[in-house]
PDB file of C-alpha atoms in Angstrom:
ATOM      1  CA  MET N   1     170.922   6.209 103.826  1.00  0.00           C
ATOM      2  CA  PHE N   2     174.233   4.507 103.856  1.00  0.00           C
ATOM      3  CA  PRO N   3     174.483   0.921 103.040  1.00  0.00           C
ATOM      4  CA  VAL N   4     176.743  -0.012 106.020  1.00  0.00           C
ATOM      5  CA  LYS N   5     175.513  -2.963 107.739  1.00  0.00           C
ATOM      6  CA  ALA N   6     174.100  -2.258 110.561  1.00  0.00           C
ATOM      7  CA  ALA N   7     175.473  -4.945 113.140  1.00  0.00           C
ATOM      8  CA  ASP N   8     176.001  -4.462 117.638  1.00  0.00           C
ATOM      9  CA  GLY N   9     177.779  -1.041 116.817  1.00  0.00           C
ATOM     10  CA  SER N  10     176.174   0.751 114.056  1.00  0.00           C
ATOM     11  CA  GLU N  11     176.285   3.908 115.162  1.00  0.00           C
ATOM     12  CA  ASP N  12     180.116   3.602 114.643  1.00  0.00           C
ATOM     13  CA  ALA N  13     180.204   1.943 111.143  1.00  0.00           C
ATOM     14  CA  LEU N  14     177.548   4.876 110.485  1.00  0.00           C
ATOM     15  CA  ARG N  15     179.885   7.581 111.844  1.00  0.00           C
ATOM     16  CA  GLN N  16     183.495   5.244 110.059  1.00  0.00           C
ATOM     17  CA  VAL N  17     181.629   5.899 106.430  1.00  0.00           C
ATOM     18  CA  VAL N  18     180.286   9.083 107.834  1.00  0.00           C
ATOM     19  CA  ILE N  19     184.227  10.267 107.827  1.00  0.00           C
ATOM     20  CA  ALA N  20     185.460   8.578 104.651  1.00  0.00           C
ATOM     21  CA  GLU N  21     182.482  10.728 103.038  1.00  0.00           C
ATOM     22  CA  ALA N  22     183.292  13.931 104.839  1.00  0.00           C
ATOM     23  CA  LEU N  23     187.281  13.623 103.658  1.00  0.00           C
ATOM     24  CA  ASN N  24     186.417  12.799 100.220  1.00  0.00           C
ATOM     25  CA  GLY N  25     184.123  15.314 100.260  1.00  0.00           C
ATOM     26  CA  LEU N  26     187.511  17.491 100.948  1.00  0.00           C
ATOM     27  CA  SER N  27     189.228  19.599  98.218  1.00  0.00           C
ATOM     28  CA  ARG N  28     192.384  17.080  96.157  1.00  0.00           C
ATOM     29  CA  ASP N  29     195.004  19.638  97.706  1.00  0.00           C
ATOM     30  CA  HIS N  30     192.877  19.843 101.363  1.00  0.00           C
ATOM     31  CA  ARG N  31     192.766  15.199 101.297  1.00  0.00           C
ATOM     32  CA  GLU N  32     196.394  15.385 100.590  1.00  0.00           C
ATOM     33  CA  VAL N  33     197.357  16.931 102.701  1.00  0.00           C
ATOM     34  CA  LEU N  34     196.463  15.228 105.165  1.00  0.00           C
ATOM     35  CA  THR N  35     196.627  11.546 103.845  1.00  0.00           C
ATOM     36  CA  GLU N  36     200.648  12.444 103.865  1.00  0.00           C
ATOM     37  CA  THR N  37     200.243  13.937 107.275  1.00  0.00           C
ATOM     38  CA  VAL N  38     198.278  12.853 109.655  1.00  0.00           C
ATOM     39  CA  MET N  39     196.619  10.210 109.234  1.00  0.00           C
ATOM     40  CA  ARG N  40     200.542   8.031 107.518  1.00  0.00           C
ATOM     41  CA  ARG N  41     201.777   9.198 110.660  1.00  0.00           C
ATOM     42  CA  ARG N  42     204.656  11.668 109.630  1.00  0.00           C
ATOM     43  CA  THR N  43     205.060  15.512 110.798  1.00  0.00           C
ATOM     44  CA  VAL N  44     204.316  18.384 108.262  1.00  0.00           C
ATOM     45  CA  ASN N  45     208.951  18.810 107.567  1.00  0.00           C
ATOM     46  CA  GLU N  46     207.881  14.744 106.428  1.00  0.00           C
ATOM     47  CA  ALA N  47     205.351  15.042 103.923  1.00  0.00           C
ATOM     48  CA  ALA N  48     206.376  18.510 103.239  1.00  0.00           C
ATOM     49  CA  ASP N  49     209.975  16.970 101.304  1.00  0.00           C
ATOM     50  CA  ILE N  50     207.088  14.253 100.256  1.00  0.00           C
ATOM     51  CA  LEU N  51     204.910  16.477  98.426  1.00  0.00           C
ATOM     52  CA  GLY N  52     207.567  18.357  97.048  1.00  0.00           C
ATOM     53  CA  LEU N  53     206.586  21.704  98.961  1.00  0.00           C
ATOM     54  CA  PRO N  54     208.127  24.123 101.302  1.00  0.00           C
ATOM     55  CA  VAL N  55     207.163  23.323 105.299  1.00  0.00           C
ATOM     56  CA  SER N  56     205.127  26.179 105.674  1.00  0.00           C
ATOM     57  CA  ILE N  57     203.093  25.861 102.058  1.00  0.00           C
ATOM     58  CA  VAL N  58     201.704  22.176 104.454  1.00  0.00           C
ATOM     59  CA  LYS N  59     201.568  23.605 107.692  1.00  0.00           C
ATOM     60  CA  SER N  60     199.016  26.134 106.329  1.00  0.00           C
ATOM     61  CA  ARG N  61     197.307  23.977 104.520  1.00  0.00           C
ATOM     62  CA  VAL N  62     196.670  21.582 107.120  1.00  0.00           C
ATOM     63  CA  TYR N  63     194.991  24.185 109.231  1.00  0.00           C
ATOM     64  CA  TYR N  64     192.788  25.393 106.646  1.00  0.00           C
ATOM     65  CA  ALA N  65     191.823  21.371 106.045  1.00  0.00           C
ATOM     66  CA  LEU N  66     191.238  20.621 109.445  1.00  0.00           C
ATOM     67  CA  ARG N  67     188.609  23.543 109.043  1.00  0.00           C
ATOM     68  CA  ALA N  68     186.893  21.995 106.037  1.00  0.00           C
ATOM     69  CA  LEU N  69     186.831  18.820 107.689  1.00  0.00           C
ATOM     70  CA  ARG N  70     185.320  20.008 110.484  1.00  0.00           C
ATOM     71  CA  ILE N  71     182.601  21.958 108.885  1.00  0.00           C
ATOM     72  CA  LEU N  72     182.059  19.440 106.385  1.00  0.00           C
ATOM     73  CA  LEU N  73     181.820  16.480 109.637  1.00  0.00           C
ATOM     74  CA  GLU N  74     179.933  19.130 111.413  1.00  0.00           C
ATOM     75  CA  GLU N  75     177.204  19.134 108.498  1.00  0.00           C
ATOM     76  CA  ARG N  76     176.644  15.189 109.538  1.00  0.00           C
ATOM     77  CA  GLY N  77     176.208  15.529 111.994  1.00  0.00           C
ATOM     78  CA  VAL N  78     179.495  14.866 113.459  1.00  0.00           C
ATOM     79  CA  THR N  79     180.192  17.077 116.509  1.00  0.00           C
ATOM     80  CA  THR N  80     184.554  17.644 117.461  1.00  0.00           C
TER      81      THR N  80
ATOM     82  CA  MET C   1     211.777  29.817 114.087  1.00  0.00           C
ATOM     83  CA  SER C   2     208.737  31.923 113.282  1.00  0.00           C
ATOM     84  CA  VAL C   3     205.301  30.360 114.493  1.00  0.00           C
ATOM     85  CA  GLU C   4     202.130  32.009 112.513  1.00  0.00           C
ATOM     86  CA  HIS C   5     198.533  31.232 113.649  1.00  0.00           C
ATOM     87  CA  THR C   6     197.826  28.467 111.493  1.00  0.00           C
ATOM     88  CA  ASP C   7     200.243  26.177 112.271  1.00  0.00           C
ATOM     89  CA  VAL C   8     197.805  25.258 115.451  1.00  0.00           C
ATOM     90  CA  GLY C   9     196.150  22.703 112.296  1.00  0.00           C
ATOM     91  CA  ALA C  10     199.489  21.552 112.200  1.00  0.00           C
ATOM     92  CA  TYR C  11     200.097  21.120 116.431  1.00  0.00           C
ATOM     93  CA  ALA C  12     196.818  20.242 117.371  1.00  0.00           C
ATOM     94  CA  LEU C  13     197.294  17.120 114.826  1.00  0.00           C
ATOM     95  CA  GLY C  14     200.980  16.810 116.440  1.00  0.00           C
ATOM     96  CA  LEU C  15     203.254  17.066 113.188  1.00  0.00           C
ATOM     97  CA  LEU C  16     205.055  19.468 114.289  1.00  0.00           C
ATOM     98  CA  GLU C  17     208.579  19.260 114.812  1.00  0.00           C
ATOM     99  CA  ASP C  18     210.068  19.444 118.416  1.00  0.00           C
ATOM    100  CA  ASP C  19     211.249  22.529 117.504  1.00  0.00           C
ATOM    101  CA  ASP C  20     208.182  23.877 115.819  1.00  0.00           C
ATOM    102  CA  ARG C  21     206.600  21.973 118.943  1.00  0.00           C
ATOM    103  CA  ARG C  22     208.123  23.935 121.351  1.00  0.00           C
ATOM    104  CA  ALA C  23     208.103  26.935 119.451  1.00  0.00           C
ATOM    105  CA  PHE C  24     204.435  26.973 118.761  1.00  0.00           C
ATOM    106  CA  GLU C  25     204.092  26.290 122.588  1.00  0.00           C
ATOM    107  CA  GLN C  26     205.815  29.440 123.728  1.00  0.00           C
ATOM    108  CA  HIS C  27     203.820  31.208 121.583  1.00  0.00           C
ATOM    109  CA  VAL C  28     199.731  29.465 122.738  1.00  0.00           C
ATOM    110  CA  THR C  29     200.464  30.596 125.931  1.00  0.00           C
ATOM    111  CA  GLY C  30     200.070  34.062 125.047  1.00  0.00           C
ATOM    112  CA  CYS C  31     198.091  33.949 122.611  1.00  0.00           C
ATOM    113  CA  ALA C  32     193.511  33.865 122.885  1.00  0.00           C
ATOM    114  CA  GLU C  33     192.981  32.997 119.461  1.00  0.00           C
ATOM    115  CA  CYS C  34     195.106  30.789 118.642  1.00  0.00           C
ATOM    116  CA  THR C  35     193.691  28.823 122.798  1.00  0.00           C
ATOM    117  CA  ALA C  36     190.422  29.008 121.533  1.00  0.00           C
ATOM    118  CA  GLU C  37     191.409  27.021 117.887  1.00  0.00           C
ATOM    119  CA  LEU C  38     193.744  24.334 119.472  1.00  0.00           C
ATOM    120  CA  HIS C  39     190.044  23.993 121.781  1.00  0.00           C
ATOM    121  CA  GLY C  40     188.155  23.739 118.260  1.00  0.00           C
ATOM    122  CA  LEU C  41     190.807  21.181 117.152  1.00  0.00           C
ATOM    123  CA  ALA C  42     191.182  19.152 120.098  1.00  0.00           C
ATOM    124  CA  GLY C  43     188.695  16.496 118.875  1.00  0.00           C
ATOM    125  CA  MET C  44     190.095  16.159 115.390  1.00  0.00           C
ATOM    126  CA  ARG C  45     193.088  14.422 116.407  1.00  0.00           C
ATOM    127  CA  ALA C  46     191.645  11.309 117.662  1.00  0.00           C
ATOM    128  CA  LEU C  47     189.229  11.788 114.768  1.00  0.00           C
ATOM    129  CA  LEU C  48     191.619  11.127 111.839  1.00  0.00           C
ATOM    130  CA  THR C  49     194.360   9.135 113.578  1.00  0.00           C
ATOM    131  CA  GLY C  50     191.674   6.602 114.024  1.00  0.00           C
ATOM    132  CA  VAL C  51     191.491   6.598 109.251  1.00  0.00           C
ATOM    133  CA  GLY C  52     193.338   5.457 107.408  1.00  0.00           C
ATOM    134  CA  PRO C  53     194.419   7.172 104.243  1.00  0.00           C
ATOM    135  CA  VAL C  54     191.168   7.710 102.025  1.00  0.00           C
ATOM    136  CA  GLU C  55     192.636   9.225  98.460  1.00  0.00           C
ATOM    137  CA  ALA C  56     190.617   7.424  95.989  1.00  0.00           C
ATOM    138  CA  ASP C  57     192.031   4.407  94.259  1.00  0.00           C
ATOM    139  CA  ASP C  58     192.750   6.421  91.194  1.00  0.00           C
ATOM    140  CA  GLY C  59     193.205   9.337  92.078  1.00  0.00           C
ATOM    141  CA  ASP C  60     190.719  12.739  92.638  1.00  0.00           C
ATOM    142  CA  LEU C  61     187.818  10.574  91.414  1.00  0.00           C
ATOM    143  CA  PRO C  62     184.519  12.362  91.482  1.00  0.00           C
ATOM    144  CA  ASP C  63     183.443   8.983  92.597  1.00  0.00           C
ATOM    145  CA  GLY C  64     185.934   8.425  95.275  1.00  0.00           C
ATOM    146  CA  VAL C  65     182.729   8.255  98.234  1.00  0.00           C
ATOM    147  CA  PRO C  66     181.190   5.487  96.340  1.00  0.00           C
ATOM    148  CA  ASP C  67     184.416   3.509  95.675  1.00  0.00           C
ATOM    149  CA  LEU C  68     185.934   3.406 100.014  1.00  0.00           C
ATOM    150  CA  LEU C  69     181.753   2.303 100.312  1.00  0.00           C
ATOM    151  CA  SER C  70     182.050  -0.988  98.476  1.00  0.00           C
ATOM    152  CA  ARG C  71     186.089  -1.080  99.663  1.00  0.00           C
ATOM    153  CA  ARG C  72     185.352  -0.870 103.221  1.00  0.00           C
ATOM    154  CA  ARG C  73     181.927  -3.112 102.136  1.00  0.00           C
ATOM    155  CA  ARG C  74     184.674  -5.732 100.750  1.00  0.00           C
ATOM    156  CA  GLU C  75     186.249  -5.645 103.928  1.00  0.00           C
ATOM    157  CA  ASP C  76     182.926  -6.255 105.955  1.00  0.00           C
ATOM    158  CA  ARG C  77     183.053  -9.847 103.950  1.00  0.00           C
ATOM    159  CA  ARG C  78     186.245 -10.774 104.291  1.00  0.00           C
ATOM    160  CA  ARG C  79     185.947  -9.384 108.523  1.00  0.00           C
ATOM    161  CA  ARG C  80     184.033 -11.452 110.867  1.00  0.00           C
ATOM    162  CA  ARG C  81     180.827  -9.788 112.604  1.00  0.00           C
ATOM    163  CA  GLY C  82     181.555  -7.265 115.198  1.00  0.00           C
ATOM    164  CA  THR C  83     185.100  -6.369 114.431  1.00  0.00           C
ATOM    165  CA  LEU C  84     183.504  -2.612 113.776  1.00  0.00           C
ATOM    166  CA  VAL C  85     182.000  -3.048 116.806  1.00  0.00           C
ATOM    167  CA  ILE C  86     185.406  -1.194 117.735  1.00  0.00           C
ATOM    168  CA  GLY C  87     184.632   1.783 116.782  1.00  0.00           C
ATOM    169  CA  LEU C  88     186.741   4.465 115.378  1.00  0.00           C
ATOM    170  CA  ALA C  89     189.911   3.751 115.727  1.00  0.00           C
ATOM    171  CA  ALA C  90     189.600   0.506 114.320  1.00  0.00           C
ATOM    172  CA  GLY C  91     188.765   2.036 111.305  1.00  0.00           C
ATOM    173  CA  VAL C  92     192.569   2.521 110.488  1.00  0.00           C
ATOM    174  CA  ALA C  93     193.696  -0.936 110.737  1.00  0.00           C
ATOM    175  CA  LEU C  94     190.373  -1.907 108.519  1.00  0.00           C
ATOM    176  CA  VAL C  95     191.033   0.217 106.208  1.00  0.00           C
ATOM    177  CA  ALA C  96     194.983   1.098 105.721  1.00  0.00           C
ATOM    178  CA  GLY C  97     196.310  -2.541 107.513  1.00  0.00           C
ATOM    179  CA  GLY C  98     193.304  -5.244 106.505  1.00  0.00           C
ATOM    180  CA  VAL C  99     192.813  -8.256 107.528  1.00  0.00           C
ATOM    181  CA  THR C 100     195.538  -9.370 109.661  1.00  0.00           C
ATOM    182  CA  ALA C 101     195.110  -6.505 111.392  1.00  0.00           C
ATOM    183  CA  GLY C 102     191.397  -6.190 111.601  1.00  0.00           C
ATOM    184  CA  ALA C 103     191.563  -9.801 113.795  1.00  0.00           C
ATOM    185  CA  ALA C 104     194.485  -8.031 115.923  1.00  0.00           C
ATOM    186  CA  LEU C 105     191.825  -5.740 117.321  1.00  0.00           C
ATOM    187  CA  VAL C 106     188.872  -7.908 117.790  1.00  0.00           C
ATOM    188  CA  SER C 107     190.980  -9.252 120.325  1.00  0.00           C
ATOM    189  CA  PRO C 108     194.211  -7.830 121.249  1.00  0.00           C
ATOM    190  CA  GLY C 109     194.483 -10.682 124.413  1.00  0.00           C
ATOM    191  CA  GLY C 110     194.125 -13.274 121.942  1.00  0.00           C
ATOM    192  CA  GLY C 111     190.841 -14.635 122.337  1.00  0.00           C
ATOM    193  CA  THR C 112     188.370 -15.230 119.456  1.00  0.00           C
ATOM    194  CA  HIS C 113     185.337 -14.459 121.045  1.00  0.00           C
ATOM    195  CA  GLN C 114     183.469 -12.464 117.935  1.00  0.00           C
ATOM    196  CA  HIS C 115     181.737 -10.437 120.191  1.00  0.00           C
ATOM    197  CA  GLY C 116     184.555  -8.057 121.450  1.00  0.00           C
ATOM    198  CA  SER C 117     185.387  -8.424 125.220  1.00  0.00           C
ATOM    199  CA  PRO C 118     183.633  -6.277 127.572  1.00  0.00           C
ATOM    200  CA  ALA C 119     185.760  -3.083 126.076  1.00  0.00           C
ATOM    201  CA  ALA C 120     184.692  -3.288 122.832  1.00  0.00           C
ATOM    202  CA  ASP C 121     181.689  -3.397 124.136  1.00  0.00           C
ATOM    203  CA  VAL C 122     181.336  -0.481 126.024  1.00  0.00           C
ATOM    204  CA  LEU C 123     183.276   1.305 123.267  1.00  0.00           C
ATOM    205  CA  ALA C 124     180.418   0.691 120.884  1.00  0.00           C
ATOM    206  CA  LYS C 125     177.645   1.139 123.232  1.00  0.00           C
ATOM    207  CA  GLY C 126     178.789   3.430 125.832  1.00  0.00           C
ATOM    208  CA  THR C 127     178.924   7.443 125.800  1.00  0.00           C
ATOM    209  CA  ARG C 128     182.794   8.436 124.072  1.00  0.00           C
ATOM    210  CA  HIS C 129     184.601  10.701 124.771  1.00  0.00           C
ATOM    211  CA  THR C 130     187.853  11.598 122.978  1.00  0.00           C
ATOM    212  CA  ALA C 131     191.467  12.994 123.925  1.00  0.00           C
ATOM    213  CA  THR C 132     195.083  13.432 122.331  1.00  0.00           C
ATOM    214  CA  ASP C 133     198.280  14.079 124.385  1.00  0.00           C
ATOM    215  CA  PRO C 134     199.750  17.707 122.249  1.00  0.00           C
ATOM    216  CA  THR C 135     203.073  16.083 123.692  1.00  0.00           C
ATOM    217  CA  THR C 136     203.141  11.939 123.961  1.00  0.00           C
ATOM    218  CA  HIS C 137     200.727  11.856 121.180  1.00  0.00           C
ATOM    219  CA  ALA C 138     199.222   9.079 122.882  1.00  0.00           C
ATOM    220  CA  VAL C 139     195.239   9.545 122.033  1.00  0.00           C
ATOM    221  CA  ALA C 140     192.747   7.875 123.972  1.00  0.00           C
ATOM    222  CA  VAL C 141     189.331   7.224 123.637  1.00  0.00           C
ATOM    223  CA  VAL C 142     186.865   6.307 126.959  1.00  0.00           C
ATOM    224  CA  ALA C 143     183.600   5.428 126.815  1.00  0.00           C
ATOM    225  CA  THR C 144     181.278   5.031 129.850  1.00  0.00           C
ATOM    226  CA  ARG C 145     178.148   3.496 130.690  1.00  0.00           C
ATOM    227  CA  PRO C 146     176.052   3.971 133.515  1.00  0.00           C
ATOM    228  CA  GLU C 147     175.597   0.486 135.814  1.00  0.00           C
ATOM    229  CA  THR C 148     174.009   0.518 139.044  1.00  0.00           C
ATOM    230  CA  PHE C 149     177.073   0.035 140.741  1.00  0.00           C
ATOM    231  CA  GLY C 150     178.696   2.499 139.123  1.00  0.00           C
ATOM    232  CA  THR C 151     179.533   3.420 136.191  1.00  0.00           C
ATOM    233  CA  GLU C 152     181.542   0.618 133.741  1.00  0.00           C
ATOM    234  CA  VAL C 153     184.426   2.354 131.586  1.00  0.00           C
ATOM    235  CA  GLY C 154     186.658   1.312 128.151  1.00  0.00           C
ATOM    236  CA  LEU C 155     189.349   2.604 127.356  1.00  0.00           C
ATOM    237  CA  ASP C 156     190.842   2.278 123.605  1.00  0.00           C
ATOM    238  CA  LEU C 157     194.480   4.234 123.419  1.00  0.00           C
ATOM    239  CA  ALA C 158     196.443   4.457 120.598  1.00  0.00           C
ATOM    240  CA  GLY C 159     199.461   6.509 120.312  1.00  0.00           C
ATOM    241  CA  VAL C 160     201.818   4.620 122.798  1.00  0.00           C
ATOM    242  CA  ARG C 161     205.164   2.953 123.217  1.00  0.00           C
ATOM    243  CA  GLY C 162     206.346   0.599 126.153  1.00  0.00           C
ATOM    244  CA  PRO C 163     207.629  -0.501 128.100  1.00  0.00           C
ATOM    245  CA  LEU C 164     205.543   1.041 130.495  1.00  0.00           C
ATOM    246  CA  THR C 165     202.471   0.259 133.003  1.00  0.00           C
ATOM    247  CA  CYS C 166     200.281   2.600 132.886  1.00  0.00           C
ATOM    248  CA  ARG C 167     196.242   3.168 135.303  1.00  0.00           C
ATOM    249  CA  LEU C 168     193.440   4.704 134.226  1.00  0.00           C
ATOM    250  CA  VAL C 169     192.054   6.316 137.491  1.00  0.00           C
ATOM    251  CA  ALA C 170     188.498   8.593 137.360  1.00  0.00           C
ATOM    252  CA  VAL C 171     188.814  12.723 139.010  1.00  0.00           C
ATOM    253  CA  LEU C 172     185.636  12.889 140.508  1.00  0.00           C
ATOM    254  CA  ARG C 173     184.405  16.088 140.619  1.00  0.00           C
ATOM    255  CA  SER C 174     185.625  16.370 144.326  1.00  0.00           C
ATOM    256  CA  GLY C 175     188.881  15.712 143.242  1.00  0.00           C
ATOM    257  CA  ARG C 176     188.750  12.304 144.335  1.00  0.00           C
ATOM    258  CA  GLN C 177     190.282   9.593 142.204  1.00  0.00           C
ATOM    259  CA  GLN C 178     189.235   5.894 142.168  1.00  0.00           C
ATOM    260  CA  ALA C 179     190.706   3.825 139.661  1.00  0.00           C
ATOM    261  CA  VAL C 180     189.366   1.797 136.520  1.00  0.00           C
ATOM    262  CA  THR C 181     192.566  -0.355 135.862  1.00  0.00           C
ATOM    263  CA  GLU C 182     196.122  -1.253 135.419  1.00  0.00           C
ATOM    264  CA  TRP C 183     197.895  -2.795 132.441  1.00  0.00           C
ATOM    265  CA  ALA C 184     201.581  -2.939 130.609  1.00  0.00           C
ATOM    266  CA  VAL C 185     202.630  -1.070 127.814  1.00  0.00           C
ATOM    267  CA  PRO C 186     205.184  -3.920 126.111  1.00  0.00           C
ATOM    268  CA  PRO C 187     208.202  -2.611 124.316  1.00  0.00           C
ATOM    269  CA  LYS C 188     205.764  -2.228 120.824  1.00  0.00           C
ATOM    270  CA  GLY C 189     203.462  -0.147 121.637  1.00  0.00           C
ATOM    271  CA  TYR C 190     200.025  -0.146 120.478  1.00  0.00           C
ATOM    272  CA  GLY C 191     198.776   1.784 117.686  1.00  0.00           C
ATOM    273  CA  VAL C 192     201.976   3.399 116.583  1.00  0.00           C
ATOM    274  CA  PRO C 193     203.556   1.852 113.547  1.00  0.00           C
ATOM    275  CA  GLY C 194     204.655  -1.767 112.876  1.00  0.00           C
ATOM    276  CA  SER C 195     201.887  -2.121 116.019  1.00  0.00           C
ATOM    277  CA  ARG C 196     198.931  -1.660 115.019  1.00  0.00           C
ATOM    278  CA  ALA C 197     196.092  -2.762 117.247  1.00  0.00           C
ATOM    279  CA  HIS C 198     195.194  -0.808 119.693  1.00  0.00           C
ATOM    280  CA  LEU C 199     194.568  -1.016 123.415  1.00  0.00           C
ATOM    281  CA  GLN C 200     191.743  -2.054 124.536  1.00  0.00           C
ATOM    282  CA  VAL C 201     190.978  -2.065 128.456  1.00  0.00           C
ATOM    283  CA  HIS C 202     188.133  -2.178 130.658  1.00  0.00           C
ATOM    284  CA  GLY C 203     187.387  -1.543 134.219  1.00  0.00           C
ATOM    285  CA  GLY C 204     184.402   0.200 136.915  1.00  0.00           C
ATOM    286  CA  ILE C 205     183.811   2.777 139.015  1.00  0.00           C
ATOM    287  CA  ALA C 206     181.461   3.320 142.254  1.00  0.00           C
ATOM    288  CA  ALA C 207     181.018   6.777 141.190  1.00  0.00           C
ATOM    289  CA  SER C 208     178.551   7.405 138.851  1.00  0.00           C
ATOM    290  CA  PRO C 209     179.148   8.753 135.348  1.00  0.00           C
ATOM    291  CA  GLY C 210     177.962  13.116 136.284  1.00  0.00           C
ATOM    292  CA  GLU C 211     180.514  12.000 138.995  1.00  0.00           C
ATOM    293  CA  VAL C 212     183.629  12.952 137.205  1.00  0.00           C
ATOM    294  CA  SER C 213     185.747  15.349 135.737  1.00  0.00           C
ATOM    295  CA  ARG C 214     187.587  13.479 133.431  1.00  0.00           C
ATOM    296  CA  TYR C 215     189.283  10.275 132.930  1.00  0.00           C
ATOM    297  CA  ASP C 216     193.592  10.563 133.509  1.00  0.00           C
ATOM    298  CA  VAL C 217     195.809   7.575 132.086  1.00  0.00           C
ATOM    299  CA  LEU C 218     199.227   7.910 134.687  1.00  0.00           C
ATOM    300  CA  ILE C 219     201.789   6.131 134.620  1.00  0.00           C
ATOM    301  CA  GLU C 220     203.430   4.400 136.739  1.00  0.00           C
ATOM    302  CA  GLY C 221     206.324   6.325 138.460  1.00  0.00           C
ATOM    303  CA  GLY C 222     205.452   8.956 136.959  1.00  0.00           C
ATOM    304  CA  GLY C 223     203.298  11.173 134.919  1.00  0.00           C
ATOM    305  CA  ARG C 224     200.675  11.028 132.265  1.00  0.00           C
ATOM    306  CA  LEU C 225     199.876   9.511 129.305  1.00  0.00           C
ATOM    307  CA  VAL C 226     196.829  11.935 128.813  1.00  0.00           C
ATOM    308  CA  SER C 227     193.862  13.303 130.235  1.00  0.00           C
ATOM    309  CA  ILE C 228     190.361  12.644 128.936  1.00  0.00           C
ATOM    310  CA  PRO C 229     187.526  15.467 130.189  1.00  0.00           C
ATOM    311  CA  VAL C 230     183.929  14.102 129.939  1.00  0.00           C
TER     312      VAL C 230
END
């Protein structure tokens, strides 16, 4: 299904691609909030400054983004 | 300091600042709902910490997936075969950090063997378990493989700054502990900004995988960096 080289670690390679794909399946707001926080190693307060949003919005967005992502991952057979 | 139930997401990912984190920790002890949510979200931090930013080059492209895939394939060609076997944690550096960081991940000890270390091998092929410590922010992946001697164990550790001396122990269901291996964390750390390479170590125990209830990364002098239930 994925054009991933089936080297020694094919399962992991596939897993990484599946995660990247799931992230791309998120809405723009959700992807953005995860990118600006966990993937860039910023706290929600730091991300709120960068995004120009209240911290409370960033926190709740992180939560709903995670829930959405978990569903996208589960649909792809990745359990967390 | 007001605590919302939805703070559980930011807490699970280690994104709260100290005041908020403490407030949430107080809240969660009395909130069954958040405790359950936290349990469900526990694996997400390890997953996401291992993945670099994924925005498509032009923003919200509907075809961002093929774009990402082709970018990843280009990266693959630029790297030597075998880097991907290190697994999810390595994905960060590969996407975000490029070739140099990827090479560092292949052989953190300075070796050049392209099929990876024994740690990378068991991490790629073994049964994997992940955990993130909400306090220390350490992210660990333990992989195990049954062997005639007992269990072969690989550890991938990130989100750690030194100097520290650490040891990985297996805690058996009987309550006994068996040492897996020990190592030092230099001041610059592993899997942190400025030092992207993760630590990967390898060892073994005499017990079978089924006899182990969890693996603990302990800090010399007291304390625990992270505990990985299996």
